[in-house]
PDB file of C-alpha atoms in Angstrom:
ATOM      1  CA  UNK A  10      -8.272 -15.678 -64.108  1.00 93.00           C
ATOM      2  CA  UNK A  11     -10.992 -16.250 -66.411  1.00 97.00           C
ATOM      3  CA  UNK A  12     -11.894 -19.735 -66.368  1.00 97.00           C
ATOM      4  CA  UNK A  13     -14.133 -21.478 -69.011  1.00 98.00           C
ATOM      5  CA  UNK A  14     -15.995 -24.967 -68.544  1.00 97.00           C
ATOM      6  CA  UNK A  15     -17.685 -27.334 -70.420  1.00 95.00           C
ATOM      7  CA  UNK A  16     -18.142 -31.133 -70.408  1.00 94.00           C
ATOM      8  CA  UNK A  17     -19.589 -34.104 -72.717  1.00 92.00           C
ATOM      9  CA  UNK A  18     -23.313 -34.769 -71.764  1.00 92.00           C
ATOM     10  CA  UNK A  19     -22.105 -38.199 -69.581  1.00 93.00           C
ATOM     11  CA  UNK A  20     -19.292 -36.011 -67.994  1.00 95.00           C
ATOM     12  CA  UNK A  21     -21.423 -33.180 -66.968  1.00 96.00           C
ATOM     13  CA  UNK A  22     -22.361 -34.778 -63.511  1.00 97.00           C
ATOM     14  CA  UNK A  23     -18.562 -35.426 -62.838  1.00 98.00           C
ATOM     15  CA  UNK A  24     -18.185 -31.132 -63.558  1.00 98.00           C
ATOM     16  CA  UNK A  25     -20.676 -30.635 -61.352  1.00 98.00           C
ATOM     17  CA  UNK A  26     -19.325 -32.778 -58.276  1.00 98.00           C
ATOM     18  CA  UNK A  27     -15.479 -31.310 -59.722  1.00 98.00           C
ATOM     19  CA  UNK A  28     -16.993 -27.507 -58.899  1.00 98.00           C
ATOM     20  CA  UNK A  29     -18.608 -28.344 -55.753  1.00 98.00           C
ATOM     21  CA  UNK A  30     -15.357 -29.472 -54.637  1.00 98.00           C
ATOM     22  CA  UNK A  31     -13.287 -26.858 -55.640  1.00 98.00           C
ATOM     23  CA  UNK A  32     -16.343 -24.277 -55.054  1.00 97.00           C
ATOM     24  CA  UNK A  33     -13.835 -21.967 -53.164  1.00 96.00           C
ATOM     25  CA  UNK A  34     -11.145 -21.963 -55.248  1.00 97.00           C
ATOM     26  CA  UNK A  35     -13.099 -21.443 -58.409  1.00 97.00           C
ATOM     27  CA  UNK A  36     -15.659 -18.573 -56.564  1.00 97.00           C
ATOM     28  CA  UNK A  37     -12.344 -15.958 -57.298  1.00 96.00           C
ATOM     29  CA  UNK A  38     -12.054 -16.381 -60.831  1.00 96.00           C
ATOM     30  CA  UNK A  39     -14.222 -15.369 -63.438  1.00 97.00           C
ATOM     31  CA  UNK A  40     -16.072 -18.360 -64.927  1.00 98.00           C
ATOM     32  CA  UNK A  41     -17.903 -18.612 -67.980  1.00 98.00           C
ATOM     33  CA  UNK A  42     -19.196 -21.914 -69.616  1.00 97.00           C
ATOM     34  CA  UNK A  43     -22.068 -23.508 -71.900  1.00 94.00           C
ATOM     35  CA  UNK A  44     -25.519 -23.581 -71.554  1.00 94.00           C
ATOM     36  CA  UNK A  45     -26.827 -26.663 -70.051  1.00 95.00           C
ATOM     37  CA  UNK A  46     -23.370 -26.955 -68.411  1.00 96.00           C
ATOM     38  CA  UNK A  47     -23.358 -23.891 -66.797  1.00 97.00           C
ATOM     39  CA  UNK A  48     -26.500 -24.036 -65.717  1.00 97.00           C
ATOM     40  CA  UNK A  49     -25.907 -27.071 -63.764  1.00 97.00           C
ATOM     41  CA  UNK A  50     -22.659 -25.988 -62.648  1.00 98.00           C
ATOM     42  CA  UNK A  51     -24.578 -22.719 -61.352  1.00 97.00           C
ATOM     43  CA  UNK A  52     -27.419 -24.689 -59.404  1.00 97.00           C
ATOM     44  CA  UNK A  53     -25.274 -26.904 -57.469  1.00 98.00           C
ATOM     45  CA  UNK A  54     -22.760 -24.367 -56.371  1.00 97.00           C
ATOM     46  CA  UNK A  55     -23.850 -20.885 -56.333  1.00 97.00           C
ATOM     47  CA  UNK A  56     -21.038 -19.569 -58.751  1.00 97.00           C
ATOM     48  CA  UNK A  57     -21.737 -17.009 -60.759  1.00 97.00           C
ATOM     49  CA  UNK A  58     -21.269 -18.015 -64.118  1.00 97.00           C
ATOM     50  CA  UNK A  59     -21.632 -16.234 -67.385  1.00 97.00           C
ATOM     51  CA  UNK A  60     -23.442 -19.007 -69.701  1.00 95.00           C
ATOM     52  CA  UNK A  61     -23.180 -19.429 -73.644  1.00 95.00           C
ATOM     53  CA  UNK A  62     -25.167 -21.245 -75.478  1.00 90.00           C
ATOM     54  CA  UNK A  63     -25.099 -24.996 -75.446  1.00 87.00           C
ATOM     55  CA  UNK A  64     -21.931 -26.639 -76.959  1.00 79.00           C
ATOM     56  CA  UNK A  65     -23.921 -27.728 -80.119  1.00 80.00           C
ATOM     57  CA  UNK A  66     -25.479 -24.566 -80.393  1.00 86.00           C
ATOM     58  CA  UNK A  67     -22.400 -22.198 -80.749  1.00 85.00           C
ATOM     59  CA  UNK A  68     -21.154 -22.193 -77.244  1.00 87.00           C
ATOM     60  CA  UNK A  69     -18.070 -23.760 -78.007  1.00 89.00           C
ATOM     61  CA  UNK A  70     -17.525 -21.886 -80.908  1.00 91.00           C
ATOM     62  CA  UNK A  71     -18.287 -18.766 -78.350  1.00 94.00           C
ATOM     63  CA  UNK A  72     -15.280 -19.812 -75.675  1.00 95.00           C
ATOM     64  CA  UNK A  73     -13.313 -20.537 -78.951  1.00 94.00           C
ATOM     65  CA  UNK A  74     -13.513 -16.684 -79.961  1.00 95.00           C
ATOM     66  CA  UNK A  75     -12.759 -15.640 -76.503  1.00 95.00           C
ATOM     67  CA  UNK A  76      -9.741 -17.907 -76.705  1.00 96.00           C
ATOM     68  CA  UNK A  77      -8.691 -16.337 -79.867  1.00 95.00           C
ATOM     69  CA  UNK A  78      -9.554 -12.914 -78.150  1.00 95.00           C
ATOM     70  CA  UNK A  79      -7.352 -13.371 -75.305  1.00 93.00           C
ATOM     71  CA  UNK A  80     -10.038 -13.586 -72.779  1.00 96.00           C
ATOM     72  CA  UNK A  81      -9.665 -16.833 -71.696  1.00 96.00           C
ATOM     73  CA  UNK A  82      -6.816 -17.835 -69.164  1.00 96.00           C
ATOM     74  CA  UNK A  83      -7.798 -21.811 -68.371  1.00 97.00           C
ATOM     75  CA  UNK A  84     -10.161 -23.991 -70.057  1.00 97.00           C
ATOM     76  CA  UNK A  85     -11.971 -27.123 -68.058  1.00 98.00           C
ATOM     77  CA  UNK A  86     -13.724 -29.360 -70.848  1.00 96.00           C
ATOM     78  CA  UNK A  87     -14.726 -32.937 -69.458  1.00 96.00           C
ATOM     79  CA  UNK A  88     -14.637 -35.043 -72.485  1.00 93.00           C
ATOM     80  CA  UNK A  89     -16.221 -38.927 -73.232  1.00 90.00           C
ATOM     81  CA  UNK A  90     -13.570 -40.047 -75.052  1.00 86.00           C
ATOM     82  CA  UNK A  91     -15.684 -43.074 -75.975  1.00 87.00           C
ATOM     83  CA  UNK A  92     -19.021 -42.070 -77.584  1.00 79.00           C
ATOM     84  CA  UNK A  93     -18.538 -40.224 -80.920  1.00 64.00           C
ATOM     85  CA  UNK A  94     -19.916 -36.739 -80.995  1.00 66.00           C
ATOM     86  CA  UNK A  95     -21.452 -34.396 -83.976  1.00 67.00           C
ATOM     87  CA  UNK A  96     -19.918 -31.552 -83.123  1.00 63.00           C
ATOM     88  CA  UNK A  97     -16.138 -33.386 -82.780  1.00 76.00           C
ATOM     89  CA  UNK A  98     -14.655 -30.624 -85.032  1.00 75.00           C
ATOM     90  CA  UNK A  99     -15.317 -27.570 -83.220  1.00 74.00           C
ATOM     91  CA  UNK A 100     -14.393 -29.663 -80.099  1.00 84.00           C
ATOM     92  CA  UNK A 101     -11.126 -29.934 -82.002  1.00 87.00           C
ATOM     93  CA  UNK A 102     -10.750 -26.041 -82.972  1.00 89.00           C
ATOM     94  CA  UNK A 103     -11.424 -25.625 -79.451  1.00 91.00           C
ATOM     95  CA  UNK A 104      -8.653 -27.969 -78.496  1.00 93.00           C
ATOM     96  CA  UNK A 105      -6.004 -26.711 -80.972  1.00 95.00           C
ATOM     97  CA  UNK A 106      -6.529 -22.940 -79.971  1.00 96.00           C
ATOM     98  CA  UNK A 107      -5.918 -23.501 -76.873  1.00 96.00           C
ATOM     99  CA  UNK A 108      -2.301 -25.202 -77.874  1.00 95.00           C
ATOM    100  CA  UNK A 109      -2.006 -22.236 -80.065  1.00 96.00           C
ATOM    101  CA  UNK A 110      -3.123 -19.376 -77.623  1.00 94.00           C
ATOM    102  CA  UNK A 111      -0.619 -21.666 -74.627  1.00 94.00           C
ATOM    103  CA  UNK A 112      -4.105 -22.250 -72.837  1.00 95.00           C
ATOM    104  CA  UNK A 113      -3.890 -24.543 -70.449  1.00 96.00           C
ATOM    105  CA  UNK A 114      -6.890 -27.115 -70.973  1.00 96.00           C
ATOM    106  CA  UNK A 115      -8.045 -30.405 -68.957  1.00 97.00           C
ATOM    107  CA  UNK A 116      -9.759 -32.783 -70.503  1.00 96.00           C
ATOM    108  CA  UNK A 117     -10.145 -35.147 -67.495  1.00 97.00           C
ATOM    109  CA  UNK A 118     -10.790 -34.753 -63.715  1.00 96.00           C
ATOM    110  CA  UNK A 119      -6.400 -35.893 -63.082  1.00 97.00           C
ATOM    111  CA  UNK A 120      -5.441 -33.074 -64.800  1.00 97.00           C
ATOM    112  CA  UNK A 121      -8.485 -30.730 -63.708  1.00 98.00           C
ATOM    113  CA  UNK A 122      -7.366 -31.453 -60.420  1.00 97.00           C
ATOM    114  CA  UNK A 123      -3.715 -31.116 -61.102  1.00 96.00           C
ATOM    115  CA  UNK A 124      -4.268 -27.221 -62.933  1.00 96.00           C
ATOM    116  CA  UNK A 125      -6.844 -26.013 -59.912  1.00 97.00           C
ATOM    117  CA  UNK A 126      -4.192 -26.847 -57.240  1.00 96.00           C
ATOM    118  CA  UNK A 127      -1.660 -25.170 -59.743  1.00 94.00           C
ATOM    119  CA  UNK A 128      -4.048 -22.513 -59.278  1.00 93.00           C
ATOM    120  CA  UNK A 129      -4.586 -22.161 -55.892  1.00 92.00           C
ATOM    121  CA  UNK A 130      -0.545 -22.391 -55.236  1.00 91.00           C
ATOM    122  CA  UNK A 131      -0.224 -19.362 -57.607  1.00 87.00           C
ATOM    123  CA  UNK A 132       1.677 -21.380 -59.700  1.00 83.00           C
ATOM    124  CA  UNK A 133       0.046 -20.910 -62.952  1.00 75.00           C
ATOM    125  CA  UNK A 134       0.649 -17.540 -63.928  1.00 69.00           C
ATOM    126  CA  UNK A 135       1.630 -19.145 -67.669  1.00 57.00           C
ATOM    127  CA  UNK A 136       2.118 -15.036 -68.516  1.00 55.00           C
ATOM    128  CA  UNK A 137       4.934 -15.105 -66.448  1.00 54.00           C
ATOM    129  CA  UNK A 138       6.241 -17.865 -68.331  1.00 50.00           C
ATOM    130  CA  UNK A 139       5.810 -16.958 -71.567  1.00 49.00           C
ATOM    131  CA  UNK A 140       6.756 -13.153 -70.934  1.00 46.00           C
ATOM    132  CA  UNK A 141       9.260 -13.410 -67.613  1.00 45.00           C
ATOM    133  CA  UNK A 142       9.471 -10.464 -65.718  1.00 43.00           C
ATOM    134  CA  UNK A 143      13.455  -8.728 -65.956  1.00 37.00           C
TER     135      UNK A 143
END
């Protein structure tokens, strides 16, 4: 699966710990994420990671085009639901294509947890779902 990740700046250091746990699971999927999120990500586990530009800088408008593209299969974004952010509308786009593309998405470290065990039971195959095989 391709996986994308990204997190709020106070969130990032709760990714990080997130991937180190679940280094093995997430080392056989493709993972992509932004910048300084990535690159963090990337130091503390060893995954290789294709990196975007920072959030703020286009890199969530870059996983939103591979959304829209097809070429993402899971999305991980951390969010701060408290502090307000500048770039809350292309958080948003990023949020609603992924309801529109049936993308699963976690926005906390519950449900994070909940899709990567989904994951590593093989149970979320949402293609099979969406197209079942006859």
């Amino acid at each position: 699966m391709n996986i994308a990740i990204t997190a709020h700046d106070s969130k990032k250091e709760l990714m990080v710990q997130f991937c180190i746990a679940y280094c093995g699971i997430l080392s056989r999927h493709n993972l992509c994420a932004t910048g300084t999120t990535g690159k963090m990500v990337g130091e503390a586990t060893g995954l290789n990671i294709t990196r975007f530009m920072a959030g703020t800088q286009g890199g969530d408008q870059q996983i939103a085009s591979r959304i829209s593209c097809n070429e993402i299969d899971l999305l991980l974004f951390f969010r701060d639901p408290i502090s307000s952010k500048s770039n809350e509308v292309n958080e948003a786009t990023l949020l609603r294509l992924c309801d529109v593309y049936n993308i699963p998405v976690a926005t906390n470290i519950a449900t994070a947890e909940a899709l990567i065990h989904a994951l590593e039971n093989g149970d979320l195959d949402w293609r099979d779902i969406v197209n079942p095989k006859k």
